Coordinates of C-alpha atoms and ligand atoms in Angstrom, one line a residue:
X482 CA 1.9 -15.5 14.5
X483 CA 3.0 -11.9 14.4
X484 CA -0.5 -10.7 14.6
X485 CA -1.0 -12.5 18.0
X486 CA 2.3 -11.3 19.4
X487 CA 1.4 -7.7 18.5
X488 CA -2.0 -8.1 20.1
X489 CA -0.3 -9.4 23.2
X490 CA 2.2 -6.6 23.5
X491 CA -0.7 -4.2 23.1
X492 CA -2.6 -5.9 25.8
X493 CA 0.2 -5.8 28.3
X494 CA 1.0 -2.2 27.3
X495 CA 0.9 0.1 30.3
X496 CA 1.2 3.3 28.3
X497 CA 4.7 3.7 29.7
X498 CA 6.5 2.1 26.7
X499 CA 5.2 3.9 23.7
X500 CA 4.8 2.1 20.4
X501 CA 6.0 3.7 17.2
X502 CA 3.8 3.7 14.2
X503 CA 4.2 5.1 10.7
X504 CA 1.3 5.8 8.4
X505 CA 2.5 6.1 4.8
X506 CA 0.4 7.3 2.0
X507 CA 1.4 8.0 -1.6
X508 CA 0.5 11.5 -3.0
X509 CA -2.2 11.7 -5.6
X510 CA -1.5 8.1 -6.4
X511 CA -3.2 7.3 -9.7
X512 CA -2.4 10.7 -11.1
X513 CA 1.2 10.5 -9.9
X514 CA 1.6 7.1 -11.7
X515 CA 0.2 8.7 -14.9
X516 CA 2.7 11.6 -14.6
X517 CA 5.5 9.1 -14.0
X518 CA 4.7 7.0 -17.0
X519 CA 4.0 10.0 -19.3
X520 CA 6.4 12.8 -18.8
X521 CA 4.2 15.1 -20.8
X522 CA 1.7 15.1 -18.0
X523 CA 4.2 16.2 -15.4
X524 CA 3.5 19.6 -13.9
X525 CA 0.0 19.6 -15.4
X526 CA -3.4 19.3 -13.9
X527 CA -4.3 15.6 -14.4
X528 CA -7.8 14.2 -13.8
X529 CA -7.9 10.4 -13.6
X530 CA -11.3 9.0 -14.0
X531 CA -14.2 8.3 -16.3
X532 CA -15.2 10.5 -19.2
X533 CA -17.5 13.4 -18.5
X534 CA -19.9 12.3 -21.3
X535 CA -20.2 8.9 -19.6
X536 CA -21.0 10.5 -16.3
X537 CA -17.6 9.6 -15.1
X538 CA -16.2 10.6 -11.7
X539 CA -12.8 11.7 -10.6
X540 CA -10.8 8.9 -9.0
X541 CA -8.1 11.3 -8.1
X542 CA -6.6 14.5 -9.4
X543 CA -2.9 15.7 -9.5
X544 CA -2.1 18.4 -7.0
X545 CA -1.9 20.9 -9.9
X546 CA -5.6 20.2 -10.5
X547 CA -6.5 20.3 -6.9
X548 CA -5.7 24.0 -6.8
X549 CA -8.8 24.4 -8.9
X550 CA -10.9 22.7 -6.3
X551 CA -11.0 19.3 -8.0
X552 CA -11.1 16.3 -5.7
X553 CA -11.8 12.6 -5.7
X554 CA -15.3 11.4 -6.2
X555 CA -16.4 14.6 -7.9
X556 CA -18.3 14.2 -11.2
X557 CA -15.8 14.6 -14.1
X558 CA -18.2 17.1 -15.6
X559 CA -17.8 19.4 -12.6
X560 CA -14.1 18.8 -12.5
X561 CA -13.8 19.9 -16.1
X562 CA -15.8 23.0 -15.4
X563 CA -13.5 24.0 -12.6
X564 CA -10.3 23.0 -14.4
X565 CA -10.9 23.2 -18.2
X566 CA -7.2 22.7 -19.0
X567 CA -7.1 19.5 -17.0
X568 CA -6.0 16.4 -18.9
X569 CA -8.4 13.5 -18.5
X570 CA -6.7 10.1 -18.2
X571 CA -8.5 6.8 -18.0
X572 CA -7.4 4.7 -15.0
X573 CA -5.1 1.8 -15.6
X574 CA -5.7 -0.4 -12.5
X575 CA -3.3 -3.1 -13.5
X576 CA -0.5 -0.6 -13.5
X577 CA -1.5 0.9 -10.2
X578 CA -1.6 -2.6 -8.7
X579 CA 1.9 -3.2 -10.0
X580 CA 3.3 0.0 -8.5
X581 CA 1.5 -0.7 -5.3
X582 CA 3.1 -4.1 -5.0
X583 CA 6.5 -2.5 -5.4
X584 CA 5.8 0.1 -2.8
X585 CA 4.4 -2.5 -0.3
X586 CA 7.6 -4.5 -0.9
X587 CA 9.7 -1.5 0.1
X588 CA 7.5 -1.2 3.3
X589 CA 8.2 -4.8 4.0
X590 CA 11.9 -4.3 3.7
X591 CA 11.6 -2.1 6.7
X592 CA 9.4 -4.3 8.8
X593 CA 7.2 -7.3 8.5
X594 CA 4.6 -5.5 10.6
X595 CA 2.8 -3.8 7.7
X596 CA -1.0 -3.3 7.5
X597 CA -2.0 -2.2 4.1
X598 CA -5.2 0.0 4.0
X599 CA -5.5 0.4 0.3
X600 CA -3.3 0.3 -2.8
X601 CA -1.4 3.4 -1.7
X602 CA -1.4 3.4 2.1
X603 CA -0.3 1.3 5.0
X604 CA 0.6 1.3 8.7
X605 CA 4.0 0.1 9.8
X606 CA 4.8 -0.8 13.3
X607 CA 8.5 0.3 13.8
X608 CA 8.6 -0.1 17.6
X609 CA 11.4 -2.7 17.5
X610 CA 13.5 -0.6 15.1
X611 CA 13.1 2.4 17.3
X612 CA 14.1 0.4 20.4
X613 CA 17.2 -0.8 18.4
X614 CA 18.2 2.8 18.0
X615 CA 16.7 4.2 14.8
X616 CA 14.6 7.3 15.5
X617 CA 11.2 7.4 13.8
X618 CA 12.3 10.6 11.9
X619 CA 15.2 8.7 10.3
X620 CA 13.1 5.7 9.5
X621 CA 10.4 7.9 7.9
X622 CA 13.0 9.8 5.8
X623 CA 14.6 6.5 4.7
X624 CA 11.2 5.2 3.6
X625 CA 10.4 8.3 1.7
X626 CA 13.8 8.3 0.0
X627 CA 13.6 4.7 -1.0
X628 CA 10.1 5.0 -2.4
X629 CA 11.2 8.1 -4.4
X630 CA 14.4 6.4 -5.7
X631 CA 12.8 3.1 -6.6
X632 CA 9.5 4.2 -7.9
X633 CA 9.7 7.9 -8.6
X634 CA 6.7 8.6 -6.4
X635 CA 6.4 10.9 -3.4
X636 CA 5.2 9.5 -0.2
X637 CA 3.7 11.3 2.8
X638 CA 4.5 9.9 6.2
X639 CA 3.2 10.5 9.7
X640 CA 5.0 9.1 12.7
X641 CA 3.4 8.8 16.1
X642 CA 2.7 6.4 19.0
X643 CA -0.6 5.2 17.6
X644 CA -2.3 4.4 14.3
X645 CA -4.8 7.1 14.6
X646 CA -2.4 10.0 15.2
X647 CA 0.1 8.7 12.6
X648 CA -2.7 8.7 10.0
X649 CA -3.7 12.3 10.8
X650 CA 0.0 13.3 10.8
X651 CA 0.6 11.9 7.3
X652 CA -2.2 13.9 5.9
X653 CA -1.2 17.2 7.4
X654 CA 1.6 18.2 5.1
X655 CA 0.8 16.5 1.8
X656 CA 2.2 16.3 -0.7
X657 CA 5.7 14.9 0.1
X658 CA 4.8 15.5 3.8
X659 CA 6.5 14.3 6.9
X660 CA 5.1 15.0 10.4
X661 CA 6.5 13.3 13.5
X662 CA 4.4 13.6 16.7
X663 CA 6.7 13.0 19.6
X664 CA 5.6 10.7 22.5
X665 CA 3.6 12.8 25.0
X666 CA 2.8 15.5 22.4
X667 CA -0.3 13.7 21.0
X668 CA -3.0 15.6 22.7
X669 CA -1.4 19.0 22.1
X670 CA -0.8 18.0 18.4
X671 CA -4.5 17.0 17.9
X672 CA -6.1 19.8 20.0
X673 CA -6.4 22.5 17.3
X674 CA -7.5 20.1 14.5
X675 CA -11.1 19.6 13.5
X676 CA -13.0 16.6 14.9
X677 CA -13.6 15.2 11.4
X678 CA -10.0 14.3 11.1
X679 CA -10.6 11.5 13.6
X680 CA -11.1 8.1 11.8
X681 CA -14.7 7.2 12.6
X682 CA -16.1 10.7 12.9
X683 CA -18.0 11.2 9.7
X684 CA -19.6 14.4 8.4
X685 CA -22.9 13.7 10.3
X686 CA -21.2 13.2 13.6
X687 CA -19.1 16.2 13.1
X688 CA -22.2 18.3 12.3
X689 CA -23.9 16.9 15.5
X690 CA -20.9 17.8 17.6
X691 CA -20.7 21.3 16.1
X692 CA -24.3 21.9 17.1
X693 CA -23.0 21.3 20.7
X694 CA -20.2 23.7 20.2
X695 CA -17.5 21.1 19.7
X696 CA -15.4 21.7 16.6
X697 CA -11.8 20.9 17.6
X698 CA -10.4 17.7 18.8
X699 CA -9.2 19.5 21.9
X700 CA -12.8 20.5 22.7
X701 CA -13.8 16.9 22.2
X702 CA -11.0 15.5 24.3
X703 CA -11.9 17.7 27.3
X704 CA -15.4 16.2 27.6
X705 CA -16.0 14.0 30.7
X706 CA -16.1 10.2 30.3
X707 CA -19.8 10.0 30.8
X708 CA -20.4 12.5 28.0
X709 CA -18.6 10.1 25.6
X710 CA -20.7 7.2 26.8
X711 CA -23.9 9.1 26.2
X712 CA -22.9 10.3 22.8
X713 CA -21.0 7.3 21.4
X714 CA -22.3 4.3 23.4
X715 CA -20.1 1.3 22.7
X716 CA -17.7 3.4 20.7
X717 CA -17.1 5.8 23.6
X718 CA -13.8 4.5 24.8
X719 CA -12.4 4.3 21.3
X720 CA -13.5 7.8 20.3
X721 CA -12.2 9.3 23.5
X722 CA -8.8 7.5 23.2
X723 CA -8.5 8.8 19.6
X724 CA -9.3 12.3 20.7
X725 CA -6.6 12.1 23.3
X726 CA -4.2 10.5 20.9
X727 CA -4.0 7.4 23.1
X728 CA -5.5 4.6 21.1
X729 CA -3.7 1.3 21.2
X730 CA -5.2 -0.4 18.1
X731 CA -2.5 -2.8 16.9
X732 CA -1.1 -2.9 13.4
X733 CA -2.9 -5.9 12.0
X734 CA -0.6 -8.1 9.9
X735 CA -3.1 -10.9 9.6
X736 CA -1.9 -12.6 6.5
X737 CA 0.9 -15.0 6.3
X738 CA 3.3 -15.2 3.4
X739 CA 2.2 -18.1 1.3
X740 CA 4.2 -17.2 -1.8
X741 CA 6.8 -14.8 -3.1
X742 CA 6.6 -13.7 -6.7
X743 CA 7.7 -11.2 -9.2
X744 CA 6.4 -10.5 -12.6
X745 CA 7.0 -8.1 -15.5
X746 CA 5.1 -6.9 -18.5
X747 CA 7.3 -6.3 -21.5
X748 CA 7.3 -3.1 -23.5
X749 CA 7.1 -5.4 -26.7
X750 CA 5.9 -8.9 -26.7
X751 CA 8.7 -11.5 -26.7
X752 CA 8.9 -14.9 -28.4
X753 CA 12.6 -15.5 -28.9
X754 CA 14.0 -17.9 -26.2
X755 CA 17.3 -15.9 -26.3
X756 CA 15.3 -12.9 -25.1
X757 CA 12.9 -14.7 -22.8
X758 CA 15.6 -16.5 -20.8
X759 CA 17.3 -13.4 -19.4
X760 CA 13.9 -12.0 -18.4
X761 CA 13.0 -15.1 -16.6
X762 CA 16.4 -15.3 -15.0
X763 CA 16.0 -11.7 -13.8
X764 CA 12.6 -12.5 -12.2
X765 CA 14.1 -15.7 -10.6
X766 CA 16.9 -13.5 -9.1
X767 CA 14.3 -11.0 -7.7
X768 CA 12.3 -13.9 -6.1
X769 CA 15.5 -15.5 -4.7
X770 CA 16.7 -12.3 -3.1
X771 CA 13.3 -11.7 -1.6
X772 CA 13.2 -15.3 -0.2
X773 CA 16.6 -14.8 1.3
X774 CA 15.6 -11.5 2.8
X775 CA 12.6 -13.1 4.5
X776 CA 14.5 -16.3 5.4
X777 CA 12.1 -18.4 3.4
X778 CA 12.6 -21.6 1.3
X779 CA 9.9 -23.2 -0.8
X780 CA 9.3 -26.3 -2.8
X781 CA 7.0 -25.1 -5.5
X782 CA 8.1 -23.0 -8.4
X783 CA 5.4 -21.4 -10.6
X784 CA 5.7 -19.6 -13.9
X785 CA 3.0 -17.3 -15.0
X786 CA 2.6 -16.3 -18.6
X787 CA 0.4 -14.0 -20.5
X788 CA 0.3 -14.3 -24.3
X789 CA -0.1 -11.6 -26.8
X790 CA -3.8 -12.3 -26.9
X791 CA -4.0 -11.9 -23.1
X792 CA -4.5 -15.6 -22.5
X793 CA -3.0 -16.1 -19.1
X794 CA -1.9 -19.4 -17.5
X795 CA 0.4 -20.8 -14.8
X796 CA 2.6 -23.9 -14.7
X797 CA 4.2 -25.2 -11.6
X798 CA 6.7 -27.8 -10.5
X799 CA 7.5 -29.2 -7.1
X800 CA 11.1 -29.7 -6.2
X801 CA 12.4 -32.6 -4.1
X802 CA 13.6 -30.1 -1.5
X803 CA 12.8 -26.6 -0.5
X804 CA 15.0 -23.9 -2.0
X805 CA 15.8 -20.2 -2.1
X806 CA 18.6 -20.7 -4.6
X807 CA 18.4 -18.5 -7.6
X808 CA 19.8 -21.1 -9.9
X809 CA 17.3 -23.8 -8.9
X810 CA 14.4 -21.3 -9.3
X811 CA 15.7 -20.1 -12.6
X812 CA 16.3 -23.5 -14.1
X813 CA 13.0 -24.9 -12.9
X814 CA 11.1 -21.9 -14.2
X815 CA 12.9 -22.1 -17.5
X816 CA 12.1 -25.8 -17.8
X817 CA 8.4 -25.0 -17.3
X818 CA 8.4 -22.1 -19.8
X819 CA 10.4 -24.1 -22.4
X820 CA 7.4 -26.5 -22.7
X821 CA 5.2 -23.5 -23.7
X822 CA 7.4 -22.1 -26.4
X823 CA 6.1 -22.4 -29.9
X824 CA 7.0 -20.7 -33.2
X825 CA 5.0 -17.5 -33.5
X826 CA 3.9 -17.5 -29.9
X827 CA 4.8 -14.3 -28.1
X828 CA 4.5 -13.3 -24.4
X829 CA 3.4 -10.0 -23.0
X830 CA 4.1 -10.9 -19.4
X831 CA 6.1 -13.4 -17.4
X832 CA 6.1 -14.1 -13.7
X833 CA 8.0 -16.4 -11.4
X834 CA 6.9 -17.4 -7.9
X835 CA 7.9 -19.7 -5.1
X836 CA 5.5 -21.2 -2.6
X837 CA 5.0 -24.3 -0.4
X838 CA 7.4 -22.9 2.3
X839 CA 8.9 -25.4 4.7
X840 CA 7.8 -25.3 8.3
X841 CA 10.1 -23.7 10.8
X842 CA 11.4 -21.1 8.5
X843 CA 11.3 -17.4 9.4
X844 CA 8.4 -15.8 11.2
X845 CA 5.4 -15.4 8.9
X846 CA 5.2 -12.1 7.2
X847 CA 2.5 -10.4 5.3
X848 CA 2.4 -12.0 1.9
X849 CA 3.7 -10.4 -1.2
X850 CA 0.6 -10.2 -3.4
X851 CA 0.1 -13.5 -5.2
X852 CA -0.3 -13.4 -8.9
X853 CA -3.4 -11.5 -9.3
X854 CA -6.6 -13.4 -10.1
X855 CA -4.6 -16.5 -11.1
X856 CA -4.5 -20.1 -10.1
X857 CA -3.3 -19.8 -6.6
X858 CA 0.3 -20.7 -5.9
X859 CA -0.2 -22.8 -2.9
X860 CA -3.1 -21.4 -0.9
X861 CA -4.2 -17.9 -0.9
X862 CA -3.1 -16.0 2.2
X863 CA -5.0 -16.9 5.3
X864 CA -6.7 -14.0 7.0
Ligands
DCP2124 N1 -9.5 6.7 -5.1 C1 -10.6 6.5 -5.9 N2 -11.8 7.1 -5.5 C2 -11.8 7.8 -4.3 C3 -10.7 8.0 -3.6 C4 -9.5 7.4 -4.0 O1 -10.6 5.8 -6.9 N3 -13.0 8.4 -3.9 C5 -8.2 6.1 -5.6 C6 -7.4 7.1 -6.4 C7 -6.3 7.5 -5.5 C8 -6.1 6.3 -4.7 O2 -7.4 5.7 -4.6 O3 -5.2 7.9 -6.3 C9 -5.5 6.6 -3.3 O4 -6.5 7.3 -2.5 P1 -6.0 8.5 -1.6 O5 -7.2 8.9 -0.8 O6 -4.8 8.2 -0.9 O7 -5.8 9.7 -2.6 P2 -4.5 10.1 -3.4 O8 -3.4 9.2 -3.2 O9 -5.0 10.3 -4.9 O10 -4.2 11.6 -2.9 P3 -3.5 12.0 -1.5 O11 -2.3 12.7 -1.9 O12 -4.5 12.9 -0.9 O13 -3.3 10.8 -0.8
MG2125 MG1 -2.8 8.7 -1.3

C-alpha cells in the first residue's frame, strides 16, 4: 500500500533527500461557499453559525468580518456586538461536504498521496513530482488556480520539506496565500514565529514556555536536547524536530479507494425520463473519467437517488466483467433507475458509483468519498 511505501521512504530518509509537502487550506471555507452561492453576500461580513438568540457560535466568518475581530468558536452574540452589520447565515453542511469532495478530487488529480485533515484542508506529498522536474512553487500555483477555476474558492498553500512547516507556511499569508519554504531554510523561516504556531503546542504550553522566557520558535529550537526531554518527555524528539523544521512525519494516505462516485442535486426536482437520462449520463461520464484517470475498473454499478420527500435509496447491479467504460456504466445505471421511475415521482438528487474493483489494477489511492451515510458501495474504505 502507498501508506507503507511512504513510511518506508521516510524511515530510510537520511535527511539528504528532502521530501516536498504541500499543505492546502481553503480560505474562510463555510463563509466563502456562502458568498459563492449567494452573490449578494460577496464583499460583505458574513457570520456562519447558529443564531445569537439560540446561544449559537460562529463556525467561521468571512475575512470582511474578521477585520472586526470576529473569529471561529466565538459566541454569535459577541460577534454581532463586534460586527453589527454582519450577515448571519445558517451552515449548510451538505453543501460544504459537496464542495469539499470536489476540492479533494482536485488534490487527487495532482497526487494520490493526499491526507485530508478536515473538509477544507489536506497535506499532499509532491516529492515524486518535484523529482520529475516540477518545482513546488509551480505545483502550488497550479493547485490554487485549478481550485479557483473549478470551484470559485481561494486556497492558501504552504510548501516545505515537512508537514509541520508546510502547515505553518500555508497559514502565514491567508487569504489566497502562498508561502514556499526552500530546503535548508526551515529553521530560519520558523525562528521569528511564536511557539504556539507549532502543532502540538497549545496555549497552556505556550504560556509555560513564556514563563521561561521562550516565545519564538527560534528560542525554543536553541534549547539543548536534555531540556526538551525534561519539558516534553516522550514528545521531546517530536517537538524539537518541529522547532527545527525537521520533522519526518509521513503523509498518511491510509484509505484505499473502494468506490468512485459522483452525484448531483438538481436546482428543481426532476421526474421526466428525458431530463433524467442526460443527467445520469453526465454522472456516468464523470465516474468513467475518474476511473480511467486512476486506472481502475469495477464490477458493481450503483445508483443513488433522493426523492422530493428526501427518501434516499441505492440500487446496484453487478456486471459480468469489470469496466471503466462510460457506456456500460451509463446503461447499467439507467437500467437501475428506470425501474424506479413512476408517474408523479420526482428526484432531487442522483448519484452514480462504481465499486468492486478488480485486483491488480492501479495502486490504491485515497478513496473518493463514498455516498455519504448510504448503503455502502462495496465496503467502506479500510483505515
Ligand atoms: N469550523 C468550525 N468551527 C471551528 C473552526 C472551524 O465549524 N471552531 C469550520 C468552519 C470553517 C471550516 O471548519 O470554515 C474550516 O476551518 P478553518 O480552520 O480552515 O477555517 P476557515 O477555512 O473558515 O478559515 P481560514 O481562512 O483561516 O482557513
Ligand atoms: Mg480553512
